[in-house]
PDB file of C-alpha atoms in Angstrom:
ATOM      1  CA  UNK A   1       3.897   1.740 -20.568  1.00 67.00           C
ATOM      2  CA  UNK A   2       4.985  -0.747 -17.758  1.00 76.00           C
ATOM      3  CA  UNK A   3       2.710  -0.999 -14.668  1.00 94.00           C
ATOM      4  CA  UNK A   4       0.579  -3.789 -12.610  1.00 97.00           C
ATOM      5  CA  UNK A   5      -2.985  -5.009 -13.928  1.00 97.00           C
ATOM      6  CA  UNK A   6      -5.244  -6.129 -11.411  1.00 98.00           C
ATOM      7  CA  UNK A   7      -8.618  -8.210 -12.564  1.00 96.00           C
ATOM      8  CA  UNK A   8     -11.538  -8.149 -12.141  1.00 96.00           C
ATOM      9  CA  UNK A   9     -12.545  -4.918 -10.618  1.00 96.00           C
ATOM     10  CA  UNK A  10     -15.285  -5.986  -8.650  1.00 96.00           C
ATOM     11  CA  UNK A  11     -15.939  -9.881  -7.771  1.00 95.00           C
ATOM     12  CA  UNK A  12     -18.845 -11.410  -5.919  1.00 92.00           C
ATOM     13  CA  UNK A  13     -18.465 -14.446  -4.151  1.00 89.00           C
ATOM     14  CA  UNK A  14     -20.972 -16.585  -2.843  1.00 89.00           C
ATOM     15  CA  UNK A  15     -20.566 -18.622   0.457  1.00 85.00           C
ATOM     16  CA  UNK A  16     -18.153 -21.782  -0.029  1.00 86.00           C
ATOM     17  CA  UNK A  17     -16.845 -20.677  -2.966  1.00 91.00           C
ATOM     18  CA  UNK A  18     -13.511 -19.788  -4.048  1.00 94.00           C
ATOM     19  CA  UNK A  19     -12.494 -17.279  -6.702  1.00 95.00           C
ATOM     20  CA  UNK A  20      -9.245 -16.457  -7.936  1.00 96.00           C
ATOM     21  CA  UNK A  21      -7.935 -12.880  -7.976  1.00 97.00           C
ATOM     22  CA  UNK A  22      -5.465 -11.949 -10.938  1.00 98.00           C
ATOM     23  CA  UNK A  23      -2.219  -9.968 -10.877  1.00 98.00           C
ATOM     24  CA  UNK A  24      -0.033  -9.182 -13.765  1.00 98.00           C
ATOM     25  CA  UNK A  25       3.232  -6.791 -13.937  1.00 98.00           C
ATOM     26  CA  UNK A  26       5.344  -5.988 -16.895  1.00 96.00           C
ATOM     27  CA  UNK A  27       7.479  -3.897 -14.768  1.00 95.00           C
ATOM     28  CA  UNK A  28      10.307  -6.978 -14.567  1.00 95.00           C
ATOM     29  CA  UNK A  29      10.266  -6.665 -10.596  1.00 95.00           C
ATOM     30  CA  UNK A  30      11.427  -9.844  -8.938  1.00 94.00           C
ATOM     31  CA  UNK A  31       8.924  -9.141  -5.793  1.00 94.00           C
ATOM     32  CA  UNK A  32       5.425  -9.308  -5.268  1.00 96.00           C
ATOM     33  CA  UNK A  33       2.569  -8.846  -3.005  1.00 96.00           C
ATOM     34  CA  UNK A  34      -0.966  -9.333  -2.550  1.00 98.00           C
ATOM     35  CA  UNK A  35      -2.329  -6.991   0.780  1.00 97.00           C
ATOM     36  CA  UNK A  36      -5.916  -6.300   1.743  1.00 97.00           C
ATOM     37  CA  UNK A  37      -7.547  -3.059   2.524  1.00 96.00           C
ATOM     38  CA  UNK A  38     -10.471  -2.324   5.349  1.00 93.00           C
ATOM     39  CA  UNK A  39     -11.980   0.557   6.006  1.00 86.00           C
ATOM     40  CA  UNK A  40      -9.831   2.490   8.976  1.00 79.00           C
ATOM     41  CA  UNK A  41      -6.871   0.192   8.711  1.00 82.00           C
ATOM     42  CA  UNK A  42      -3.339   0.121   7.413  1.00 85.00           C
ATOM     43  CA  UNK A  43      -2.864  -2.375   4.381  1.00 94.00           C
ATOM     44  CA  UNK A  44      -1.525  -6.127   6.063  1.00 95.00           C
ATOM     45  CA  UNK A  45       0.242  -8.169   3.955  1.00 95.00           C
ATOM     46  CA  UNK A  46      -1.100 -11.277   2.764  1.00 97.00           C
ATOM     47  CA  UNK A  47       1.462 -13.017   1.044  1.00 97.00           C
ATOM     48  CA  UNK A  48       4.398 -12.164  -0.935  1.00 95.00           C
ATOM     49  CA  UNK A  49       6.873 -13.598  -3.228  1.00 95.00           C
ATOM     50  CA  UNK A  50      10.634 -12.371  -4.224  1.00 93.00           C
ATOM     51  CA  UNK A  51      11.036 -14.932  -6.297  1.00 94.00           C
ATOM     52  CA  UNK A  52       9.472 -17.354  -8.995  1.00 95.00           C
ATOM     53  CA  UNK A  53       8.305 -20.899  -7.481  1.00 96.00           C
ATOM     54  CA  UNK A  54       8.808 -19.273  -4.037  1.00 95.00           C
ATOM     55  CA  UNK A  55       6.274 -17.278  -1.503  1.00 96.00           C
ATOM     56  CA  UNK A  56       5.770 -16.495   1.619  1.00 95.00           C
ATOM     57  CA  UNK A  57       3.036 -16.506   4.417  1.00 96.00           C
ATOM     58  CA  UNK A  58       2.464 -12.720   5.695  1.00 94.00           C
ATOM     59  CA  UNK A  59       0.468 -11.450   8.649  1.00 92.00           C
ATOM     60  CA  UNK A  60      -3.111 -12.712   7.245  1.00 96.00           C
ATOM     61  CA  UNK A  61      -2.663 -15.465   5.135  1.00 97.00           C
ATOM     62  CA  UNK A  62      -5.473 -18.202   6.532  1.00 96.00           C
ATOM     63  CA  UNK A  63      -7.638 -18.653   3.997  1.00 96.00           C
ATOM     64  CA  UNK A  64      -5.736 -17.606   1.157  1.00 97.00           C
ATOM     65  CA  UNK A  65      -3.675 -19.016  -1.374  1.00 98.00           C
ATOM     66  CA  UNK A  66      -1.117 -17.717  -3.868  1.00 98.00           C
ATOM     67  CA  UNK A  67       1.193 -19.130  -6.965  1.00 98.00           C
ATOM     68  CA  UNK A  68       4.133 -17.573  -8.663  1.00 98.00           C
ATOM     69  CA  UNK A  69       4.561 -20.178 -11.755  1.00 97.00           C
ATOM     70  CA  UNK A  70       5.756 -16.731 -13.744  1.00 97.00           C
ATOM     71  CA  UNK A  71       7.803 -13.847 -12.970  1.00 97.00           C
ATOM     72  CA  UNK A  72       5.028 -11.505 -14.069  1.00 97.00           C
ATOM     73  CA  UNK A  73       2.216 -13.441 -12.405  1.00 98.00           C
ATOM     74  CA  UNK A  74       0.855 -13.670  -8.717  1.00 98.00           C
ATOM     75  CA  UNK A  75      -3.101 -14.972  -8.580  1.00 98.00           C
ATOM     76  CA  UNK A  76      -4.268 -15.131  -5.220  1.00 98.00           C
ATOM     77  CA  UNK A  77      -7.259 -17.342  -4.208  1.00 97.00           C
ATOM     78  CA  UNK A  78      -9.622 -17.055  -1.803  1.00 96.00           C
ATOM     79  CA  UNK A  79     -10.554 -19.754  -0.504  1.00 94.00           C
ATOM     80  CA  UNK A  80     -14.097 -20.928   1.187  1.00 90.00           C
ATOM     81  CA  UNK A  81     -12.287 -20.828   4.929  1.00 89.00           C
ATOM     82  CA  UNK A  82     -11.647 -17.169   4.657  1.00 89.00           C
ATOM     83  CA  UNK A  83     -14.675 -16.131   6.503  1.00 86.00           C
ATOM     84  CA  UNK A  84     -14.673 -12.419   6.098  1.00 90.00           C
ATOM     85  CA  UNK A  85     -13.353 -12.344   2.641  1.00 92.00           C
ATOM     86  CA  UNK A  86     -14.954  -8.977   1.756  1.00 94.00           C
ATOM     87  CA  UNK A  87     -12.397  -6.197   1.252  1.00 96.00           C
ATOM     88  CA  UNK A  88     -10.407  -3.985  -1.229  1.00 97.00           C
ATOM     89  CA  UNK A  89      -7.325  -6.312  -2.456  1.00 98.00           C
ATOM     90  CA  UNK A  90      -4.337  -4.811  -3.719  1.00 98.00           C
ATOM     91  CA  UNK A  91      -1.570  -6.486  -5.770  1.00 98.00           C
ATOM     92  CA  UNK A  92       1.838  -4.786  -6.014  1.00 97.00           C
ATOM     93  CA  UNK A  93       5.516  -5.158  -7.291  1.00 96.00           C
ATOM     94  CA  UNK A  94       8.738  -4.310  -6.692  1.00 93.00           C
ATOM     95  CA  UNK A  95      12.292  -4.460  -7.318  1.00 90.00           C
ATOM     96  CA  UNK A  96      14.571  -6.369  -4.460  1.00 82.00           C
ATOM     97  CA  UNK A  97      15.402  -3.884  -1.636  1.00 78.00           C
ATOM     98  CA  UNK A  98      14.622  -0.768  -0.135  1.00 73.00           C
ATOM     99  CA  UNK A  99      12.568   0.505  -3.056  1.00 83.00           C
ATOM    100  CA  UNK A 100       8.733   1.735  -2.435  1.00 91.00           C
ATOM    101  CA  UNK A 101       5.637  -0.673  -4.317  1.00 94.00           C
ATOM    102  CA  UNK A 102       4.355   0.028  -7.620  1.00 96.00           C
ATOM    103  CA  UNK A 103       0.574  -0.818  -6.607  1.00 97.00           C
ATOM    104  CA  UNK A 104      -2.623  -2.257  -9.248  1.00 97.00           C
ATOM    105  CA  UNK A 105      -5.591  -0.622  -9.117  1.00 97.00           C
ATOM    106  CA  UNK A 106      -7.513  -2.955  -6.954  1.00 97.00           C
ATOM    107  CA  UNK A 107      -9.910  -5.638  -6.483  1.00 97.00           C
ATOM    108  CA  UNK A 108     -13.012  -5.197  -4.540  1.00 96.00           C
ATOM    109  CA  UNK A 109     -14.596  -8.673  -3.128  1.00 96.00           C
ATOM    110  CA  UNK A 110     -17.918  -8.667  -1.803  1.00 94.00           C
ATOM    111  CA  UNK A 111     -19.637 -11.553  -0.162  1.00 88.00           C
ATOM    112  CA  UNK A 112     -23.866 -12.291  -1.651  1.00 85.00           C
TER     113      UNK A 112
ATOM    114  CA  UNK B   1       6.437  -4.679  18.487  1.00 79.00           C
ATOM    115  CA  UNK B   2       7.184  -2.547  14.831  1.00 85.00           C
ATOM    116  CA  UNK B   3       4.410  -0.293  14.446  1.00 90.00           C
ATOM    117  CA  UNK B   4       3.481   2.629  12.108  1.00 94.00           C
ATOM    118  CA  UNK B   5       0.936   6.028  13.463  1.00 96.00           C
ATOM    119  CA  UNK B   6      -0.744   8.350  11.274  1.00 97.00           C
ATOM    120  CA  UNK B   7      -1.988  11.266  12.577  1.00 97.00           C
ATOM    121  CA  UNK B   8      -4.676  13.202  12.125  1.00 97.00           C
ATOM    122  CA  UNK B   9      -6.969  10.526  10.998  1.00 96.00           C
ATOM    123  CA  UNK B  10      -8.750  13.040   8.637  1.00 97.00           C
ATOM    124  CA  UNK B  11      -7.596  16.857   8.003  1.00 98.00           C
ATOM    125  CA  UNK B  12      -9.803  19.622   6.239  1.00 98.00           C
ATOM    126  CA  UNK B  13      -8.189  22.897   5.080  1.00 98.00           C
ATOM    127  CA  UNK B  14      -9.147  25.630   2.411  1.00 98.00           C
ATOM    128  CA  UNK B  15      -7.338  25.765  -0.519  1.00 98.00           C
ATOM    129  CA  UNK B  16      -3.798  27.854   0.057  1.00 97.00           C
ATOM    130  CA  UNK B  17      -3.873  26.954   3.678  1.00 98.00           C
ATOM    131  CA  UNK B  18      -0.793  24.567   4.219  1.00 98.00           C
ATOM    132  CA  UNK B  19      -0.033  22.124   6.635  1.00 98.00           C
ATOM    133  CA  UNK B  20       1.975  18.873   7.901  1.00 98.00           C
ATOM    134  CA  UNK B  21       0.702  15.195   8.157  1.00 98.00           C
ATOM    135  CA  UNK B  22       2.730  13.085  10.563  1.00 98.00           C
ATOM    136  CA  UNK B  23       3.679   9.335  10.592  1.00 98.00           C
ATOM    137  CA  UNK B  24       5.320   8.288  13.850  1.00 97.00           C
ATOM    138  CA  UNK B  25       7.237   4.711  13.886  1.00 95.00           C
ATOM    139  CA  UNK B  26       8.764   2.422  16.337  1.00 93.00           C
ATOM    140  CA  UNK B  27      10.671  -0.525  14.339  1.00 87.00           C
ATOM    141  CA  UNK B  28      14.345  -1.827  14.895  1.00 82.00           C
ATOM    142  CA  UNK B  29      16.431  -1.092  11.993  1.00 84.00           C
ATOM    143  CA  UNK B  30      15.393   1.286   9.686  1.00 88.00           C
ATOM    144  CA  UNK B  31      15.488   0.733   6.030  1.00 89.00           C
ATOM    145  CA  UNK B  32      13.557   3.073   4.521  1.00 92.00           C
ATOM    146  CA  UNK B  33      10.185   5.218   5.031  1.00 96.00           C
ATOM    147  CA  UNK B  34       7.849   5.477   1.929  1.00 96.00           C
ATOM    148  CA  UNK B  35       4.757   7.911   1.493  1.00 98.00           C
ATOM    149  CA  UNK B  36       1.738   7.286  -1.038  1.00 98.00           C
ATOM    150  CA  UNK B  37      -1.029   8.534  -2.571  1.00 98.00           C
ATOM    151  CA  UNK B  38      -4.402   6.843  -2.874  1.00 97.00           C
ATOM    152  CA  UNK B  39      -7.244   8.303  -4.302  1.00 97.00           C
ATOM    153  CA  UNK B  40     -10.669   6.390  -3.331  1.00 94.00           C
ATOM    154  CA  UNK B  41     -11.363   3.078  -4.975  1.00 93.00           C
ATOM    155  CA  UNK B  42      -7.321   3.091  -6.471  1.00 95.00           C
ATOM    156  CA  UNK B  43      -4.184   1.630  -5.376  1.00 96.00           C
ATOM    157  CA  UNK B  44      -1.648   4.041  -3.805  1.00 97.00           C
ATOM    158  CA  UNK B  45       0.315   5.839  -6.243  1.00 97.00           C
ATOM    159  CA  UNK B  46       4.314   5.976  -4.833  1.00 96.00           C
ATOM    160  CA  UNK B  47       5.541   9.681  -3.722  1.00 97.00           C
ATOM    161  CA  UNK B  48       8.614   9.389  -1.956  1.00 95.00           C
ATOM    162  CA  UNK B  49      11.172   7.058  -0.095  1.00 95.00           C
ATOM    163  CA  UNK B  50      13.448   8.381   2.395  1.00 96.00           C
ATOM    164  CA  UNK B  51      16.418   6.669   4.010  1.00 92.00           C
ATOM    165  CA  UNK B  52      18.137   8.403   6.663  1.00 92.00           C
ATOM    166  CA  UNK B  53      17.279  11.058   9.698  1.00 94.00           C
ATOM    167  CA  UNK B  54      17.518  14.632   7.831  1.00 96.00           C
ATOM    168  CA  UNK B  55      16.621  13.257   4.728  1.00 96.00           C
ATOM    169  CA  UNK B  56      13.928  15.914   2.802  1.00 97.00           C
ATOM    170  CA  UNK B  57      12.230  14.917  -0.836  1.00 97.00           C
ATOM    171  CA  UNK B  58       9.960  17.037  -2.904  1.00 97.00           C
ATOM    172  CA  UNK B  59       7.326  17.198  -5.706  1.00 95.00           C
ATOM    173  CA  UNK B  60       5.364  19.789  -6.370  1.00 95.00           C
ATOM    174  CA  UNK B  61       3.509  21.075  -3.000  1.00 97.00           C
ATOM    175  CA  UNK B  62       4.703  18.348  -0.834  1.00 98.00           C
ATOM    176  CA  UNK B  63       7.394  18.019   0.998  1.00 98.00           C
ATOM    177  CA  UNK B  64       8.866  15.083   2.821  1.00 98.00           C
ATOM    178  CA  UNK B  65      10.959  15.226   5.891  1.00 98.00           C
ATOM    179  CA  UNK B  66      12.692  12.215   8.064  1.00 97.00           C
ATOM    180  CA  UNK B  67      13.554  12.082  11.575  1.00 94.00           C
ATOM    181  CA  UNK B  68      14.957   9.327  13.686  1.00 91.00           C
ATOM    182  CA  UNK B  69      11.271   9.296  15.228  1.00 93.00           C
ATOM    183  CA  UNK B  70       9.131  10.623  12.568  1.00 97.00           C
ATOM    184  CA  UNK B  71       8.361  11.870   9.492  1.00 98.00           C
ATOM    185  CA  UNK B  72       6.059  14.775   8.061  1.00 98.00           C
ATOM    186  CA  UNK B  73       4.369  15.523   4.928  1.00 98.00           C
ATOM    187  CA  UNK B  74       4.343  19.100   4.370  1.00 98.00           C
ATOM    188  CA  UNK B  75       1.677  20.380   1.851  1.00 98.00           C
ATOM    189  CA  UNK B  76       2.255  23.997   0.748  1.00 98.00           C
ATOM    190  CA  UNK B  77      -0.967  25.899  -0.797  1.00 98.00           C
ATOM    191  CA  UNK B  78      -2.723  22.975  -1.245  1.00 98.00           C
ATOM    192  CA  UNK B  79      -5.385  22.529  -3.754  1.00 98.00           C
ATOM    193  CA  UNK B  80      -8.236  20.347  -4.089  1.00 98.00           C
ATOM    194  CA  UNK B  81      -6.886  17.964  -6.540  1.00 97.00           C
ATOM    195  CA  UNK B  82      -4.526  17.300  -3.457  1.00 98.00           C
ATOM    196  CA  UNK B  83      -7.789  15.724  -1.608  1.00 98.00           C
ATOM    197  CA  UNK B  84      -6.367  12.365  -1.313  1.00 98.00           C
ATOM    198  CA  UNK B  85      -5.905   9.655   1.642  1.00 97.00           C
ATOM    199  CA  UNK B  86      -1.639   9.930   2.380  1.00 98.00           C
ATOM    200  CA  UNK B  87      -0.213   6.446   3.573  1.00 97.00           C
ATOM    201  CA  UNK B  88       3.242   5.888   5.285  1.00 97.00           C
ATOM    202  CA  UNK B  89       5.123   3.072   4.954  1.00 96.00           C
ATOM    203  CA  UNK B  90       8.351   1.601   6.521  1.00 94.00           C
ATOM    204  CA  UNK B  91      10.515  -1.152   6.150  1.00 91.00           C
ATOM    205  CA  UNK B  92      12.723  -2.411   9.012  1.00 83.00           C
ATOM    206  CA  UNK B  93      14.918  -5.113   8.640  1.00 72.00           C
ATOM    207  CA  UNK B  94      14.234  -8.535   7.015  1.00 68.00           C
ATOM    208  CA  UNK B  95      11.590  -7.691   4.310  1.00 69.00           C
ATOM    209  CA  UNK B  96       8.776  -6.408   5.892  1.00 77.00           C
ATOM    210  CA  UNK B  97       6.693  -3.432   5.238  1.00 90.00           C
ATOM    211  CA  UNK B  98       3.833  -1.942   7.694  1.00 91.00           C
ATOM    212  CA  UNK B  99       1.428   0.733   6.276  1.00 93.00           C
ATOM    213  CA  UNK B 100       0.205   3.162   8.156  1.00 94.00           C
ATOM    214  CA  UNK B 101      -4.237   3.593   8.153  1.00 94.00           C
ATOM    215  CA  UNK B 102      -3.236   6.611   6.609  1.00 96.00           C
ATOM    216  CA  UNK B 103      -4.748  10.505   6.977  1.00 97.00           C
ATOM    217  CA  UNK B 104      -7.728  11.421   4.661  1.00 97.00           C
ATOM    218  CA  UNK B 105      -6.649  14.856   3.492  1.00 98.00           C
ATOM    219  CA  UNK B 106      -9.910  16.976   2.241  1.00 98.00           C
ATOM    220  CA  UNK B 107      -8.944  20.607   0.338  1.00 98.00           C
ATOM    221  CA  UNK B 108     -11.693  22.824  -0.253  1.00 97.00           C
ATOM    222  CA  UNK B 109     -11.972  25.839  -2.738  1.00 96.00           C
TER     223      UNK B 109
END
C-alpha cells in the first residue's frame, strides 16, 4: 500500500545538537511538507517543496533545514539554533493543486 | 491577514447525541477547505475537501457543509470511536495552507 513513513518515532536531542528527521512517500506526489505541532495550536508550516532540488521557506523555518535530492524524500534537520525544538513534527505529501495532505504518522522531539 | 477559527475548542456529547463543529475563515481567494482526523499521537487522517459555497460531502456520520464564511462538520449519532481532535484546513491562493487548532471531540457511551 502507498502512504508516507515518518522516522524515528520519538527522538531526543541534546542541547547543540542537530538531528535529522526522515520522511519517505511512495505515493508519487510531487509536493511535500514538513509542519510542527504544539499543544493548542494549528499546524504552521515549516518548509515545503513542489518539486525535486527546489523548497521553500514557510512561516517557521529559523532553525531548520530541509533537502529534496529525491522525489520520495524530504529529511528535515534541526538544527542547534532552533531553541525550542521540542514538538510533534509531521511530514506530508501531496499531489500539485487543490488536493488535501496525505500526512506520516509523526515525529515527537524532545529536548534532555 | 488569512486566518482559520475552530470552534468549540473541546466538545463532549453521549453517544447518539449529534452535533456540528464549526471552522470560520477569512482568506482572499478560496481554493479549497479540507477537514481531518487526528487521533492522539498520529498524523491527521484526510476526510473531505470542499470547493465551492453549497458544497456538502459525506462519510459515514459526518457530514461536511461549505459556506462563503464557514463551514460545519455535522456528526450524526456519534459514537465513541468518533472521539477524535477534527482539524480544518484552507487554501487561498498561491500555495498556502493554514490549519485550524482544531476541536477535541470526546463521545461517551
Amino acid at each position: 500500500d502507498g502512504g508516507i513513513t515518518q522516522s524515528p518515532k520519538y527522538l531526543f536531542r541534546k542541547e547543540g545538537q542537530n538531528v535529522t528527521l526522515s520522511c519517505e512517500q511512495n505515493l508519487n506526489h510531487d509536493a511535500m511538507y514538513w509542519y510542527r505541532q504544539d499543544p493548542g495550536q494549528g499546524l504552521r508550516l515549516i518548509y515545503y517543496s513542489q518539486i525535486v532540488n527546489d523548497f521553500q521557506k514557510g512561516d517557521i523555518a529559523e532553525g531548520y533545514s530541509v533537502s529534496r535530492e529525491k522525489k520520495e524524500s524530504f529529511p528535515l534537520t534541526v538544527t542547534s539554533a532552533q531553541k525550542n525544538p521540542t514538538a510533534f513534527y509531521l511530514c506530508a505529501s501531496s499531489r500539485t493543486g487543490e488536493y488535501g495532505y496525505t500526512f506520516g504518522s509523526g515525529t515527537r522531539l524532545t529536548v534532555v | 491577514e488569512d486566518q482559520v477559527t475552530q470552534s468549540p475548542e473541546a466538545l463532549r456529547l453521549q453517544e447518539g447525541e449529534s452535533s456540528s463543529l464549526n471552522c470560520s475563515y477569512t482568506v482572499s481567494g478560496l481554493r479549497g477547505l479540507f477537514w481531518y482526523r487526528q487521533d492522539p499521537g498520529k498524523g491527521p487522517e484526510f476526510l473531505f475537501t470542499l470547493y465551492s459555497a453549497g458544497e456538502e460531502k459525506e462519510k459515514e456520520r459526518l457530514k461536511a457543509t461549505l459556506t462563503k464564511k464557514e463551514s460545519f462538520l455535522h456528526i450524526t449519532a456519534p459514537k465513541p470511536e468518533d472521539s477524535a481532535t477534527y482539524l480544518c484546513a484552507v487554501q487561498a491562493g498561491g500555495f498556502k495552507t493554514i490549519f485550524g487548532a482544531g476541536t477535541r471531540l470526546f463521545v461517551k457511551a
